[in-house]
Coordinates of C-alpha atoms and ligand atoms in Angstrom, one line a residue:
M189 CA 0.0 0.1 0.1
R190 CA 1.4 3.2 -1.0
P191 CA 1.0 6.1 2.1
D192 CA -0.1 8.7 -0.8
S193 CA -3.1 6.2 -2.2
L194 CA -3.8 5.9 1.7
V195 CA -4.2 9.7 2.4
M196 CA -7.5 10.3 2.0
A197 CA -9.1 13.3 0.0
A198 CA -8.7 16.1 2.0
P199 CA -11.7 18.1 1.9
E200 CA -9.5 21.3 0.8
G201 CA -7.7 20.4 -2.5
S202 CA -5.4 23.1 -1.9
L203 CA -3.6 21.2 1.4
R204 CA -3.2 17.7 -0.8
K205 CA -1.0 20.2 -3.4
R206 CA 0.9 21.4 -1.0
K207 CA 2.3 18.0 0.2
V208 CA 2.5 16.4 -3.3
G209 CA 3.8 19.9 -4.4
G210 CA 5.9 19.7 -1.4
A211 CA 7.6 16.5 -1.9
E212 CA 8.2 16.9 -5.5
H213 CA 11.0 19.9 -5.1
S214 CA 12.4 19.0 -1.7
P215 CA 14.8 16.4 -2.4
A216 CA 16.8 19.0 -4.6
S217 CA 16.6 21.8 -2.0
Q218 CA 18.0 19.3 0.4
P219 CA 21.7 19.5 0.6
S220 CA 22.1 16.9 3.5
L221 CA 19.8 14.1 1.7
A222 CA 22.5 13.7 -1.2
R223 CA 25.0 13.3 1.6
D224 CA 23.7 9.7 2.8
P225 CA 23.8 6.9 0.6
A226 CA 20.9 5.2 -0.9
D227 CA 20.6 2.6 0.9
S228 CA 21.3 3.8 4.7
P229 CA 18.9 6.4 4.8
A230 CA 19.2 9.3 7.4
R231 CA 17.8 8.5 10.9
L232 CA 14.8 10.5 12.4
H233 CA 15.5 12.8 15.0
T234 CA 14.0 12.3 18.3
G235 CA 11.4 14.9 20.0
T236 CA 8.5 15.1 17.5
F237 CA 5.8 12.1 17.1
W238 CA 4.4 11.9 13.6
L239 CA 4.9 8.2 13.8
T240 CA 3.6 7.9 17.1
R241 CA 0.5 9.8 16.2
I242 CA -0.4 6.7 13.6
V243 CA 0.8 3.9 16.1
L244 CA -1.3 5.4 18.6
L245 CA -4.1 6.0 16.2
R246 CA -4.3 2.5 14.7
A247 CA -3.9 1.1 18.2
L248 CA -6.9 2.3 19.5
A249 CA -8.9 1.8 16.7
F250 CA -8.1 -1.9 16.5
I251 CA -9.6 -2.2 20.3
Y252 CA -12.8 -0.3 19.5
F253 CA -13.0 -2.6 16.6
V254 CA -13.3 -6.1 18.8
A255 CA -15.3 -3.8 21.3
F256 CA -17.6 -3.2 18.4
L257 CA -17.7 -6.9 17.7
V258 CA -18.3 -8.0 20.5
A259 CA -20.8 -5.5 21.3
F260 CA -22.9 -6.8 17.2
N261 CA -22.4 -10.2 18.4
Q262 CA -23.8 -10.2 21.9
N263 CA -25.7 -7.1 22.4
K264 CA -28.8 -8.2 21.4
A265 CA -29.1 -11.4 23.5
L266 CA -27.8 -9.4 26.3
I267 CA -29.7 -6.0 26.1
G268 CA -32.0 -5.9 23.3
D269 CA -35.7 -6.5 23.1
R270 CA -35.9 -9.9 24.4
G271 CA -32.6 -9.7 26.0
L272 CA -31.5 -11.2 29.4
L273 CA -31.3 -7.3 31.0
P274 CA -33.5 -5.4 28.4
C275 CA -31.9 -1.5 28.0
K276 CA -35.4 -0.6 26.9
L277 CA -36.3 -1.3 30.2
Y278 CA -33.3 0.3 31.8
L279 CA -33.7 3.8 29.9
K280 CA -37.9 3.8 31.4
N281 CA -36.2 3.1 34.6
V282 CA -34.1 5.9 34.7
Q283 CA -36.6 7.9 33.0
E284 CA -39.3 7.2 35.4
Y285 CA -36.5 8.1 38.2
F286 CA -35.8 11.4 37.1
Q287 CA -39.8 11.9 36.9
G288 CA -40.6 11.0 33.3
S289 CA -38.6 13.7 31.7
T290 CA -35.6 13.1 29.6
G291 CA -34.0 16.3 30.3
W292 CA -30.7 17.1 31.8
A293 CA -30.6 15.3 34.6
A294 CA -31.4 12.1 32.9
W295 CA -28.8 12.3 30.4
T296 CA -26.3 13.4 32.8
Y297 CA -26.8 10.3 34.8
A298 CA -26.5 7.5 31.6
P299 CA -25.3 9.7 28.8
T300 CA -26.2 7.5 25.6
I301 CA -27.8 8.5 22.2
M302 CA -30.2 6.2 22.5
W303 CA -32.1 9.6 24.2
L304 CA -32.5 10.1 20.9
L305 CA -33.8 6.9 19.2
D306 CA -37.1 5.6 18.8
W307 CA -37.1 2.8 21.1
S308 CA -39.5 0.3 19.2
D309 CA -37.0 -1.6 17.9
M310 CA -34.2 -1.5 20.1
N311 CA -32.0 -4.4 18.4
F312 CA -31.8 -2.2 15.5
N313 CA -30.7 0.8 17.4
L314 CA -27.9 -1.5 18.8
D315 CA -26.7 -3.0 15.4
L316 CA -27.1 1.0 14.2
I317 CA -24.8 1.9 16.7
A318 CA -22.3 -1.6 16.5
L319 CA -22.0 -1.2 12.8
L320 CA -21.1 2.4 12.5
G321 CA -18.7 2.2 15.2
L322 CA -17.3 -0.8 12.8
G323 CA -17.2 0.5 10.5
I324 CA -15.2 4.2 11.3
S325 CA -12.7 2.0 13.7
S326 CA -12.0 -0.1 10.6
F327 CA -11.3 2.6 8.0
V328 CA -8.9 4.0 10.8
L329 CA -7.2 0.8 11.4
V330 CA -7.0 0.4 7.7
T331 CA -6.0 4.0 6.5
G332 CA -3.6 5.0 9.8
C333 CA -5.2 8.9 9.7
A334 CA -8.2 10.4 11.9
N335 CA -10.1 13.7 12.4
M336 CA -11.6 14.5 15.2
I337 CA -14.9 14.0 13.8
L338 CA -14.3 10.3 13.6
M339 CA -12.8 10.1 16.8
T340 CA -15.6 12.0 18.6
A341 CA -18.2 9.5 16.8
L342 CA -16.1 6.4 18.0
W343 CA -16.0 7.5 21.5
A344 CA -20.0 8.8 21.3
L345 CA -21.0 5.6 20.0
Y346 CA -18.9 3.5 22.8
M347 CA -20.3 6.1 25.4
S348 CA -24.1 5.0 24.3
L349 CA -23.4 1.5 24.3
V350 CA -21.6 1.1 28.2
N351 CA -24.3 3.4 29.2
V352 CA -27.0 0.9 28.4
G353 CA -24.8 -2.1 29.2
Q354 CA -26.1 -2.4 32.9
I355 CA -23.8 -5.2 34.2
W356 CA -23.1 -6.5 31.2
Y357 CA -20.6 -3.4 31.0
S358 CA -19.8 -2.7 34.4
F359 CA -16.1 -3.4 33.5
G360 CA -12.8 -1.5 34.2
W361 CA -11.8 -1.9 30.6
E362 CA -15.3 -0.3 29.5
S363 CA -14.2 3.2 31.6
Q364 CA -10.5 3.0 30.5
L365 CA -11.5 2.3 26.7
L366 CA -13.8 6.0 26.8
E367 CA -10.6 7.3 28.6
T368 CA -8.4 6.6 25.9
G369 CA -10.7 7.1 23.5
F370 CA -11.2 10.8 24.7
L371 CA -7.5 11.3 24.7
G372 CA -7.9 9.9 21.1
I373 CA -10.1 12.8 20.0
F374 CA -7.7 15.5 20.3
L375 CA -4.9 13.4 18.8
S376 CA -5.7 14.6 15.1
P377 CA -7.0 17.7 13.5
L378 CA -10.6 18.5 13.7
W379 CA -11.8 18.3 10.1
T380 CA -8.1 17.2 7.7
L381 CA -7.8 13.2 7.0
S382 CA -3.6 12.6 6.4
R383 CA -1.5 10.7 8.1
L384 CA 0.6 13.4 8.4
P385 CA -1.2 16.8 9.1
K386 CA 1.7 19.0 8.7
N387 CA -0.1 21.7 10.2
T388 CA -0.8 20.3 13.7
P389 CA 1.3 18.2 15.1
T390 CA 1.0 15.7 17.8
S391 CA 0.1 17.6 21.0
Q392 CA 2.9 17.1 23.8
I393 CA -0.1 17.7 26.1
V394 CA -2.3 14.9 24.6
L395 CA 1.0 12.5 24.8
W396 CA 1.2 13.6 28.4
G397 CA -2.3 13.0 28.6
F398 CA -1.6 9.0 27.7
R399 CA 1.4 8.8 29.8
W400 CA -0.6 10.2 33.1
L401 CA -3.3 7.8 32.4
I402 CA -0.9 4.9 32.3
F403 CA 0.6 5.9 34.8
R404 CA -2.5 6.1 37.1
I405 CA -3.4 2.6 35.8
M406 CA -0.1 0.7 36.6
L407 CA 0.4 2.5 40.0
G408 CA -3.7 1.9 40.8
A409 CA -3.1 -1.9 40.0
G410 CA 0.1 -1.9 41.9
L411 CA -1.2 0.0 45.2
I412 CA -4.6 -2.2 45.4
K413 CA -2.8 -5.0 45.4
V414 CA -0.6 -3.8 48.4
R415 CA -3.1 -2.9 50.1
G416 CA -5.9 -5.3 49.1
D417 CA -4.8 -9.0 49.7
K418 CA -2.1 -10.1 51.7
C419 CA -1.2 -12.7 49.5
W420 CA 0.6 -9.7 47.4
L421 CA 2.5 -9.1 50.1
D422 CA 3.7 -12.3 51.1
L423 CA 3.9 -13.3 47.4
T424 CA 1.8 -16.0 46.9
C425 CA -1.3 -14.3 44.7
M426 CA 0.3 -16.3 41.3
D427 CA 0.0 -19.4 43.1
F428 CA -3.5 -19.4 42.9
H429 CA -3.7 -16.4 40.1
Y430 CA -3.4 -18.8 37.1
E431 CA -6.1 -21.2 38.3
T432 CA -8.9 -19.0 39.6
Q433 CA -8.4 -16.1 37.0
P434 CA -11.8 -15.6 35.1
V435 CA -11.4 -17.5 32.3
P436 CA -8.4 -19.5 32.4
N437 CA -6.5 -20.0 28.8
P438 CA -4.5 -23.3 28.1
I439 CA -1.5 -21.8 28.8
A440 CA -2.3 -21.1 32.4
Y441 CA -3.1 -24.4 33.1
Y442 CA 0.6 -25.2 32.6
L443 CA 1.8 -21.8 34.5
H444 CA 0.1 -22.9 37.5
R445 CA 2.2 -25.5 37.6
S446 CA 5.6 -23.3 37.6
P447 CA 7.9 -24.0 40.8
W448 CA 6.8 -21.5 43.7
W449 CA 10.0 -19.5 43.8
F450 CA 8.8 -18.7 40.2
H451 CA 5.1 -17.8 41.6
R452 CA 7.2 -15.3 43.7
F453 CA 9.4 -13.9 41.3
E454 CA 6.5 -13.4 39.4
T455 CA 4.4 -11.5 41.9
L456 CA 7.7 -9.7 42.7
S457 CA 8.1 -8.3 39.2
N458 CA 4.3 -7.7 38.8
H459 CA 5.0 -5.1 42.1
F460 CA 8.4 -4.0 40.4
V461 CA 5.9 -3.1 37.0
E462 CA 3.1 -1.8 38.6
L463 CA 4.8 0.4 41.4
L464 CA 8.2 1.5 41.0
V465 CA 8.2 1.6 36.7
P466 CA 5.5 3.8 36.4
F467 CA 7.6 6.6 37.9
F468 CA 10.5 6.5 35.0
L469 CA 7.6 8.9 33.0
F470 CA 9.0 11.1 34.3
L471 CA 13.2 10.7 34.2
G472 CA 13.8 11.4 30.5
R473 CA 13.3 10.2 26.7
R474 CA 15.5 7.2 27.7
M475 CA 13.8 6.2 31.1
R476 CA 10.2 6.5 29.2
I477 CA 11.3 4.7 26.2
L478 CA 12.2 1.7 28.8
H479 CA 8.7 2.1 30.4
G480 CA 7.1 2.1 27.5
V481 CA 9.2 -1.4 26.4
L482 CA 8.5 -2.5 29.8
Q483 CA 4.4 -2.2 30.3
I484 CA 4.5 -3.6 26.5
L485 CA 6.3 -6.8 27.7
F486 CA 4.3 -6.9 30.7
Q487 CA 0.7 -6.6 29.3
V488 CA 2.0 -9.2 26.3
I489 CA 3.3 -11.8 29.0
L490 CA -1.0 -11.0 30.6
I491 CA -2.7 -11.6 27.2
I492 CA -0.3 -14.8 26.7
S493 CA -1.3 -16.3 30.4
G494 CA -5.4 -15.2 30.3
N495 CA -8.2 -14.2 28.6
L496 CA -8.5 -10.9 29.7
S497 CA -10.7 -9.0 27.5
F498 CA -9.1 -6.3 25.3
L499 CA -7.7 -5.3 28.8
N500 CA -4.3 -5.9 28.3
W501 CA -4.4 -4.9 25.0
L502 CA -6.0 -1.3 25.7
T503 CA -3.3 -1.1 28.5
I504 CA -0.7 -1.0 26.1
V505 CA -2.3 1.8 23.9
P506 CA -1.2 4.2 26.3
S507 CA 2.3 3.4 26.9
L508 CA 2.9 4.0 22.9
A509 CA 2.7 8.0 23.8
C510 CA 6.6 7.2 25.5
F511 CA 7.9 6.6 22.1
D512 CA 8.8 9.3 19.8
D513 CA 9.8 8.9 15.9
A514 CA 13.2 8.0 16.6
A515 CA 12.5 5.0 18.7
L516 CA 9.0 3.9 16.3
G517 CA 11.3 4.8 13.0
F518 CA 11.4 0.5 12.8
L519 CA 8.0 0.1 12.3
F520 CA 7.7 1.8 8.7
P521 CA 8.9 0.3 5.7
S522 CA 11.9 3.2 4.7
G523 CA 11.1 3.9 0.6
P524 CA 11.5 6.8 -1.3
Q525 CA 7.8 7.3 -0.8
G526 CA 7.3 5.9 2.4
L527 CA 6.3 7.8 5.9
K528 CA 9.4 7.6 7.2
K529 CA 11.1 9.6 4.4
Q530 CA 8.0 12.3 4.7
V531 CA 8.9 12.6 8.7
L532 CA 12.1 12.8 7.5
E533 CA 11.4 15.9 5.3
I534 CA 9.1 17.7 8.0
Q535 CA 12.0 17.4 10.5
R536 CA 14.7 19.0 7.7
E537 CA 12.4 21.8 7.3
D538 CA 11.6 22.8 11.2
T539 CA 15.3 22.7 11.8
Q540 CA 16.3 25.0 8.8
R541 CA 13.6 27.5 9.3
V542 CA 15.4 30.8 10.6
Q543 CA 12.2 32.3 11.5
P544 CA 9.6 30.6 13.1
K545 CA 6.5 29.5 11.3
P546 CA 3.7 32.3 11.1
R547 CA 1.0 31.1 13.4
D548 CA -2.6 30.7 11.4
R549 CA -5.8 31.3 13.6
G550 CA -6.1 27.9 13.4
C551 CA -3.3 27.0 15.4
L552 CA -4.5 29.5 17.8
V553 CA -7.5 27.7 18.1
R554 CA -5.6 24.3 18.6
Q555 CA -3.8 25.6 21.0
V556 CA -6.4 27.0 23.1
V557 CA -8.3 23.7 22.6
N558 CA -5.6 21.5 24.1
I559 CA -4.6 23.6 26.8
S560 CA -8.3 23.4 28.1
L561 CA -8.3 19.7 27.5
G562 CA -4.8 19.6 30.0
I563 CA -6.7 22.2 32.6
L564 CA -9.9 19.7 32.2
V565 CA -7.9 16.6 32.9
A566 CA -6.1 18.0 35.3
W567 CA -8.7 19.1 37.3
L568 CA -11.0 16.2 36.7
S569 CA -7.4 13.9 38.2
V570 CA -7.8 15.7 41.6
P571 CA -10.2 13.1 43.1
V572 CA -8.4 10.5 41.5
V573 CA -5.1 11.2 43.0
I574 CA -6.5 11.9 46.3
N575 CA -8.0 8.2 45.9
L576 CA -4.4 6.7 45.1
L577 CA -3.4 8.6 48.3
S578 CA -6.2 7.0 50.5
S579 CA -5.3 4.4 52.3
R580 CA -8.9 2.8 51.1
Q581 CA -8.5 2.8 47.7
I582 CA -11.1 2.1 45.7
M583 CA -10.9 1.5 42.2
N584 CA -12.3 1.0 38.5
T585 CA -14.4 4.3 39.6
S586 CA -15.7 7.0 37.4
F587 CA -16.1 10.7 39.2
N588 CA -17.7 12.3 36.2
P589 CA -20.7 10.7 34.1
L590 CA -18.9 10.9 31.2
R591 CA -15.5 8.5 32.7
I592 CA -12.9 11.0 31.1
V593 CA -10.9 10.5 34.2
N594 CA -11.3 7.3 36.2
T595 CA -9.5 5.2 38.7
Y596 CA -8.2 1.7 38.1
G597 CA -7.1 -1.5 39.4
A598 CA -7.3 -5.2 38.9
F599 CA -7.1 -8.2 41.0
G600 CA -7.2 -6.2 44.7
S601 CA -8.2 -9.4 45.9
V602 CA -7.2 -13.1 44.2
T603 CA -10.2 -15.5 44.9
K604 CA -8.0 -18.7 46.6
E605 CA -10.4 -20.7 45.4
R606 CA -12.2 -21.5 41.7
T607 CA -16.3 -22.4 42.4
E608 CA -18.1 -22.7 38.7
V609 CA -22.3 -22.6 38.4
I610 CA -23.4 -25.2 36.4
L611 CA -26.8 -24.8 34.2
Q612 CA -28.2 -28.2 34.0
G613 CA -31.6 -29.8 32.0
T614 CA -33.5 -32.6 32.4
V615 CA -36.8 -34.0 30.6
S616 CA -38.0 -36.3 33.3
P617 CA -41.7 -34.6 34.7
N618 CA -40.1 -35.4 38.3
A619 CA -36.7 -33.0 38.9
S620 CA -36.6 -35.2 42.2
A621 CA -36.9 -38.5 41.1
P622 CA -33.8 -40.3 41.5
D623 CA -33.3 -41.6 37.9
A624 CA -34.4 -38.2 36.2
V625 CA -31.0 -37.5 33.9
W626 CA -29.5 -33.9 33.9
E627 CA -27.4 -32.5 31.6
D628 CA -24.8 -30.0 31.5
Y629 CA -24.9 -27.0 29.1
E630 CA -21.9 -25.9 28.5
F631 CA -20.8 -21.8 27.9
K632 CA -18.6 -20.5 25.2
C633 CA -15.3 -20.1 26.8
K634 CA -15.9 -20.5 31.0
P635 CA -15.0 -23.5 32.6
G636 CA -17.6 -26.6 32.6
D637 CA -17.2 -29.8 30.6
P638 CA -13.9 -31.2 32.8
W639 CA -12.8 -32.7 29.2
R640 CA -12.9 -29.3 27.6
Q641 CA -9.9 -27.6 26.8
P642 CA -9.7 -23.8 28.2
C643 CA -10.3 -21.5 25.6
L644 CA -8.2 -19.0 24.0
I645 CA -9.8 -16.0 22.8
S646 CA -8.3 -12.9 23.9
P647 CA -9.0 -9.7 23.1
Y648 CA -12.5 -11.2 22.1
H649 CA -14.6 -11.4 25.1
Y650 CA -17.6 -13.4 26.4
R651 CA -20.1 -10.8 28.2
L652 CA -22.0 -13.9 29.8
D653 CA -18.8 -16.3 30.2
W654 CA -17.3 -13.0 32.5
L655 CA -20.3 -12.6 34.7
M656 CA -21.1 -16.6 35.5
W657 CA -17.7 -16.0 37.1
F658 CA -18.8 -13.4 39.6
A659 CA -22.3 -15.3 39.9
A660 CA -20.4 -18.3 41.1
F661 CA -18.9 -15.9 44.6
Q662 CA -22.6 -14.4 45.1
T663 CA -26.1 -15.8 44.7
Y664 CA -28.7 -16.2 41.9
E665 CA -30.5 -13.1 43.7
Q666 CA -28.1 -10.9 43.3
N667 CA -28.0 -12.3 39.7
E668 CA -31.3 -12.3 38.4
W669 CA -30.5 -12.4 34.4
I670 CA -29.7 -16.1 35.4
L671 CA -33.3 -17.2 35.9
H672 CA -34.1 -14.9 33.1
L673 CA -31.5 -17.2 31.2
A674 CA -32.8 -20.5 32.7
G675 CA -36.2 -19.5 31.4
K676 CA -35.0 -18.9 27.6
L677 CA -33.5 -22.1 27.8
L678 CA -36.6 -24.0 28.8
A679 CA -38.3 -22.6 26.4
G680 CA -35.2 -23.5 23.7
D681 CA -35.0 -19.7 22.6
S682 CA -32.3 -19.7 19.8
E683 CA -31.1 -15.9 20.8
A684 CA -30.3 -17.2 24.6
L685 CA -28.8 -20.3 22.8
A686 CA -26.8 -18.8 20.7
L687 CA -24.7 -17.0 23.8
L688 CA -23.8 -20.8 25.0
A689 CA -21.8 -23.4 23.5
V690 CA -22.9 -26.7 24.1
N691 CA -27.2 -27.1 23.7
P692 CA -27.7 -30.7 25.2
F693 CA -31.1 -30.8 23.7
E694 CA -30.2 -29.8 20.6
G695 CA -32.6 -31.4 17.8
R696 CA -35.1 -32.2 20.9
T697 CA -38.1 -31.1 22.5
P698 CA -36.4 -28.2 25.4
P699 CA -36.1 -29.5 28.7
R700 CA -39.1 -29.4 31.7
W701 CA -36.5 -28.5 34.5
I702 CA -33.8 -26.2 34.2
R703 CA -31.3 -25.9 37.7
G704 CA -28.2 -24.2 38.7
E705 CA -25.5 -26.5 40.3
H706 CA -22.3 -25.0 42.0
Y707 CA -18.8 -27.4 42.0
R708 CA -15.7 -26.5 43.3
Y709 CA -13.1 -26.6 40.3
K710 CA -9.2 -27.2 40.4
F711 CA -6.7 -27.9 37.3
S712 CA -5.6 -31.4 36.8
L713 CA -1.9 -32.2 37.5
P714 CA -0.2 -32.3 33.7
G715 CA 0.7 -35.9 33.4
G716 CA -1.1 -37.0 36.7
Q717 CA -4.1 -39.4 36.8
H718 CA -6.9 -37.0 35.4
A719 CA -4.5 -35.1 32.7
T720 CA -4.1 -38.9 31.0
Q721 CA -7.8 -39.7 30.8
G722 CA -8.1 -36.2 29.1
K723 CA -9.2 -34.1 32.0
W724 CA -8.2 -30.5 32.4
W725 CA -9.8 -29.8 35.3
I726 CA -11.7 -31.4 38.4
R727 CA -14.7 -30.8 39.9
K728 CA -16.8 -31.2 43.1
R729 CA -20.3 -30.4 43.7
I730 CA -20.6 -28.3 46.4
G731 CA -24.1 -28.1 46.5
P732 CA -27.5 -26.2 44.7
Y733 CA -27.2 -22.9 43.1
F734 CA -30.5 -22.3 42.3
P735 CA -33.2 -24.7 42.7
P736 CA -35.1 -27.0 39.5
L737 CA -37.3 -24.3 37.7
R738 CA -40.3 -24.9 35.1
L739 CA -41.4 -22.2 32.8
E740 CA -44.3 -22.6 34.8
D741 CA -43.1 -21.5 38.5
L742 CA -41.1 -18.4 36.6
K743 CA -44.2 -17.1 35.7
E744 CA -44.5 -14.2 38.2
Y745 CA -41.4 -13.4 38.7
F746 CA -41.1 -12.8 35.0
K747 CA -44.2 -10.4 35.1
T748 CA -42.6 -8.6 38.1
R749 CA -39.4 -8.1 36.4
E750 CA -41.2 -7.1 33.1
W751 CA -39.4 -9.8 31.0
P752 CA -41.7 -11.4 28.1
L753 CA -42.3 -14.7 29.0
P754 CA -40.8 -17.2 26.5
E755 CA -43.1 -19.0 24.5
P756 CA -43.4 -22.8 26.2
P757 CA -42.2 -25.4 23.4
S758 CA -44.6 -27.9 21.9
R759 CA -44.5 -31.0 23.8
H760 CA -45.0 -34.1 22.4
T761 CA -46.5 -36.8 24.6
R762 CA -44.6 -39.6 25.1
Ligands
NAG1277 C1 -41.2 -37.1 42.9 O1 -39.8 -38.0 42.7 C2 -40.0 -38.0 44.8 C3 -38.9 -39.0 44.8 O2 -38.7 -40.2 44.1 C4 -41.1 -38.9 45.0 O3 -41.2 -38.5 46.6 C5 -41.9 -37.7 44.4 O4 -43.6 -38.4 45.6 C6 -42.4 -37.6 42.9 N1 -43.6 -36.8 42.8 C7 -44.4 -36.7 41.8 C8 -45.4 -35.3 41.7 O5 -44.5 -37.7 41.2

């Protein structure tokens, strides 16, 4: 792909002409170029961030793409018209709470463009938002250029989903994506679509915004750990983490069996990266690059050892702001038409210019915008910093409705034991009959069938599987959606079944009863007796999670929740 073909037609023809014209005559007017042999191109200078912006935009667009893809595939079943927690009901509740108005109060409580749309077909709205997001993010991902309008659209679209997503969107990485995406808006020119918008160099304020973000993420994660759980202090957390993390992968299965001293070493390294390395950001260019390298390496290790959604991929994004053009040059081919060459030109023009570039009004407005951004972020950071310093630090919280500056933290405490909720169904007319055969439903990715290999899906994410992990240390009363799911399984509802991997009643009439069972899960020992039988997990029943239920038992419950009762299946008499 030639870069010039990718520079999207700028709205002003003059800009494009200027660019082409500049590239034509500049080699002749650059005496220094002649000194460089053709096969060893001149090195990029430090301190400019043209390539950094392209890498940042592409990385951010990739995360948005994954996030909107998850939304497109799962939203209808989770929050659609017949979803497990319909977003229409949620918005109606918000509206009622604020006395039936869709006024300012409701808007700030749940900022979403859903308020402006017609609610008669929420599935359509959800798909529309997700598809727009997919379209814009793929454009930025492929071309590497963006403007403020596109980046604002991505941010507003994703915000619109997060704020109607309820518990399914309650994870820290959703706010983190919104905050990263908000900063991303200020990376690009307002309107021009160009990979190298010469009049808008990457703003230092925005770069420091990203660095401040990664600083808070890492330090927050480090502090919540040493304050939250004894195992982070006696260095035993990693003895448990691989087995008890939300959605383990096959590599975690083996890492779990690392020698004890290795687990201690891992925990110590974690503290080093989260508590000490963040301060490298303030120690000059070299240390900043070292910071970027260490943080990215750390996230790559986390990606390999678990399915934490797109969280670790997203955490790489702000670290990219640690690298300048000289550090990122290796990512770009150095052809005669290449971006690297163009950046070299810009750098030369800047160093050779005797008098400073005349500033036009656009530049001035730009500066005002950037400085306002800096002040806004600083102002919104006050409660975040107070929280970081407080001994009662809370994690993953936003202090403002637009989630612009948030507080983060992950795995403040590590569960020491893994339990799972297993949904089972039976066709037996009598659920308490000893000869009733109960068959397991399998989720897409969470542990269930002990023989099934753990999955590897990061950066993709199954929201239902993740919440099943939380549900396992709570009760079904705290997770009403699980009864909604049970009702849908009793009716053989295809939308709900699409959230699962295996329906044991596939091709048969749906079960008469569904129950939830609570199990304890442990990894089998590689090479041990269970592993040689092909088992990845060993499980032991703890007790019931929710009692056997029929569709008719749920009628009243569904009515009070305003969920439509699924059509009972037509049953063949046997
Ligand atoms: C169901 O099975 C249990 C246990 O065998 C029995 O006590 C009960 O009477 C049965 N209920 C019905 C309605 O058949």
